[in-house]
């Protein structure tokens, strides 16, 4: 399997698992949105908590120039660490939610 397909499979595996975790509050559904042609991947939460509408992205990942760009990570554990556990080198993961200036102080790619 080539690198790009390996990254797509790793992202789908992780995001699918998070989409199956039901929040402990409210009537909230989570589902995945995979755009495999443009390489955009998300987990989205939709529902109600009491009278409050819940709608938003839990995780957003893109693949750009053979690197995985984590645009948003609303998890406690961190998607980047899970990608590393699945064999993705840290220098192929960009923490896009950090400013370009701060990325150089992480163990991950600067983009």
Tab-separated table of C-alpha atoms in Angstrom:
chain	number	residue	atom	x	y	z
A	1	UNK	CA	0.000	0.000	0.000
A	2	UNK	CA	1.413	3.370	-0.925
A	3	UNK	CA	1.882	6.126	1.630
A	4	UNK	CA	-1.155	8.166	0.618
A	5	UNK	CA	-3.507	5.178	0.830
A	6	UNK	CA	-1.969	4.200	4.181
A	7	UNK	CA	-2.685	7.707	5.505
A	8	UNK	CA	-6.262	7.662	4.208
A	9	UNK	CA	-6.923	4.305	5.862
A	10	UNK	CA	-5.378	5.416	9.177
A	11	UNK	CA	-7.475	8.616	9.207
A	12	UNK	CA	-10.691	6.752	8.344
A	13	UNK	CA	-9.995	4.137	11.029
A	14	UNK	CA	-9.492	6.736	13.753
A	15	UNK	CA	-12.388	8.990	12.731
A	16	UNK	CA	-14.803	6.080	12.375
A	17	UNK	CA	-13.993	5.002	15.931
A	18	UNK	CA	-14.649	8.521	17.262
A	19	UNK	CA	-17.923	8.754	15.334
A	20	UNK	CA	-19.167	5.659	17.172
A	21	UNK	CA	-18.641	7.157	20.642
A	22	UNK	CA	-21.969	8.470	21.898
A	23	UNK	CA	-21.685	11.588	24.062
A	24	UNK	CA	-22.802	11.005	27.664
A	25	UNK	CA	-25.181	13.980	27.487
A	26	UNK	CA	-28.030	15.053	25.243
A	27	UNK	CA	-29.372	13.482	22.083
A	28	UNK	CA	-26.336	13.930	19.893
A	29	UNK	CA	-25.298	11.945	16.835
A	30	UNK	CA	-21.808	11.810	15.455
A	31	UNK	CA	-20.967	10.875	11.919
A	32	UNK	CA	-18.077	10.945	9.507
A	33	UNK	CA	-17.737	13.035	6.363
A	34	UNK	CA	-15.036	11.705	4.053
A	35	UNK	CA	-14.172	13.587	0.861
A	36	UNK	CA	-11.670	11.109	-0.579
A	37	UNK	CA	-11.256	13.041	-3.836
A	38	UNK	CA	-10.179	16.279	-2.133
A	39	UNK	CA	-8.776	14.507	0.994
A	40	UNK	CA	-10.909	16.228	3.647
A	41	UNK	CA	-12.037	14.144	6.634
A	42	UNK	CA	-14.293	15.155	9.538
A	43	UNK	CA	-16.301	13.882	12.474
A	44	UNK	CA	-19.399	16.031	12.969
A	45	UNK	CA	-21.696	16.245	16.010
A	46	UNK	CA	-25.382	17.084	15.528
A	47	UNK	CA	-28.235	17.123	18.042
A	48	UNK	CA	-29.652	18.696	21.175
A	49	UNK	CA	-28.562	18.993	24.774
A	50	UNK	CA	-31.701	19.990	26.655
A	51	UNK	CA	-32.814	23.098	24.740
A	52	UNK	CA	-29.402	23.899	23.321
A	53	UNK	CA	-28.576	22.995	19.727
A	54	UNK	CA	-25.311	21.117	19.293
A	55	UNK	CA	-23.664	21.279	15.899
A	56	UNK	CA	-20.003	21.268	15.092
A	57	UNK	CA	-16.882	19.548	14.019
A	58	UNK	CA	-15.122	17.268	16.522
A	59	UNK	CA	-12.197	16.440	14.222
A	60	UNK	CA	-11.061	17.876	10.898
A	61	UNK	CA	-8.107	16.442	8.996
A	62	UNK	CA	-6.850	17.185	5.480
A	63	UNK	CA	-4.135	15.571	3.402
A	64	UNK	CA	-2.088	18.186	1.556
A	65	UNK	CA	1.159	17.576	-0.314
A	66	UNK	CA	1.530	14.065	1.163
A	67	UNK	CA	1.255	15.421	4.717
A	68	UNK	CA	-1.587	15.013	7.195
A	69	UNK	CA	-2.838	18.426	8.354
A	70	UNK	CA	-4.847	18.304	11.583
A	71	UNK	CA	-7.058	21.376	11.187
A	72	UNK	CA	-9.073	20.810	14.368
A	73	UNK	CA	-8.830	18.250	17.158
A	74	UNK	CA	-11.574	18.308	19.772
A	75	UNK	CA	-10.483	15.052	21.410
A	76	UNK	CA	-8.795	14.690	24.780
A	77	UNK	CA	-6.076	12.258	23.688
A	78	UNK	CA	-4.922	13.939	20.493
A	79	UNK	CA	-5.322	12.568	16.995
A	80	UNK	CA	-1.649	13.148	16.162
A	81	UNK	CA	-0.532	10.598	18.743
A	82	UNK	CA	-2.988	8.044	17.407
A	83	UNK	CA	-1.671	8.568	13.873
A	84	UNK	CA	1.876	8.005	15.124
A	85	UNK	CA	0.750	4.771	16.809
A	86	UNK	CA	-0.562	3.629	13.408
A	87	UNK	CA	2.832	4.209	11.793
A	88	UNK	CA	2.618	7.766	10.455
A	89	UNK	CA	5.974	9.549	10.986
A	90	UNK	CA	5.761	12.771	13.003
A	91	UNK	CA	7.424	14.711	10.188
A	92	UNK	CA	4.392	13.917	7.992
A	93	UNK	CA	1.869	15.342	10.476
A	94	UNK	CA	1.186	19.092	10.693
A	95	UNK	CA	-0.635	20.512	13.722
A	96	UNK	CA	-2.398	23.130	11.612
A	97	UNK	CA	-4.378	24.450	14.597
A	98	UNK	CA	-1.092	25.785	16.003
A	99	UNK	CA	0.352	28.960	14.519
A	100	UNK	CA	3.167	28.451	11.981
A	101	UNK	CA	5.520	30.123	14.470
A	102	UNK	CA	4.661	27.664	17.272
A	103	UNK	CA	4.836	24.524	15.094
A	104	UNK	CA	8.631	24.607	15.092
A	105	UNK	CA	8.558	23.953	18.841
A	106	UNK	CA	6.608	20.699	18.427
A	107	UNK	CA	7.925	17.284	17.418
A	108	UNK	CA	5.737	17.452	14.307
A	109	UNK	CA	6.135	18.997	10.846
A	110	UNK	CA	5.883	22.753	10.364
A	111	UNK	CA	4.016	22.417	7.049
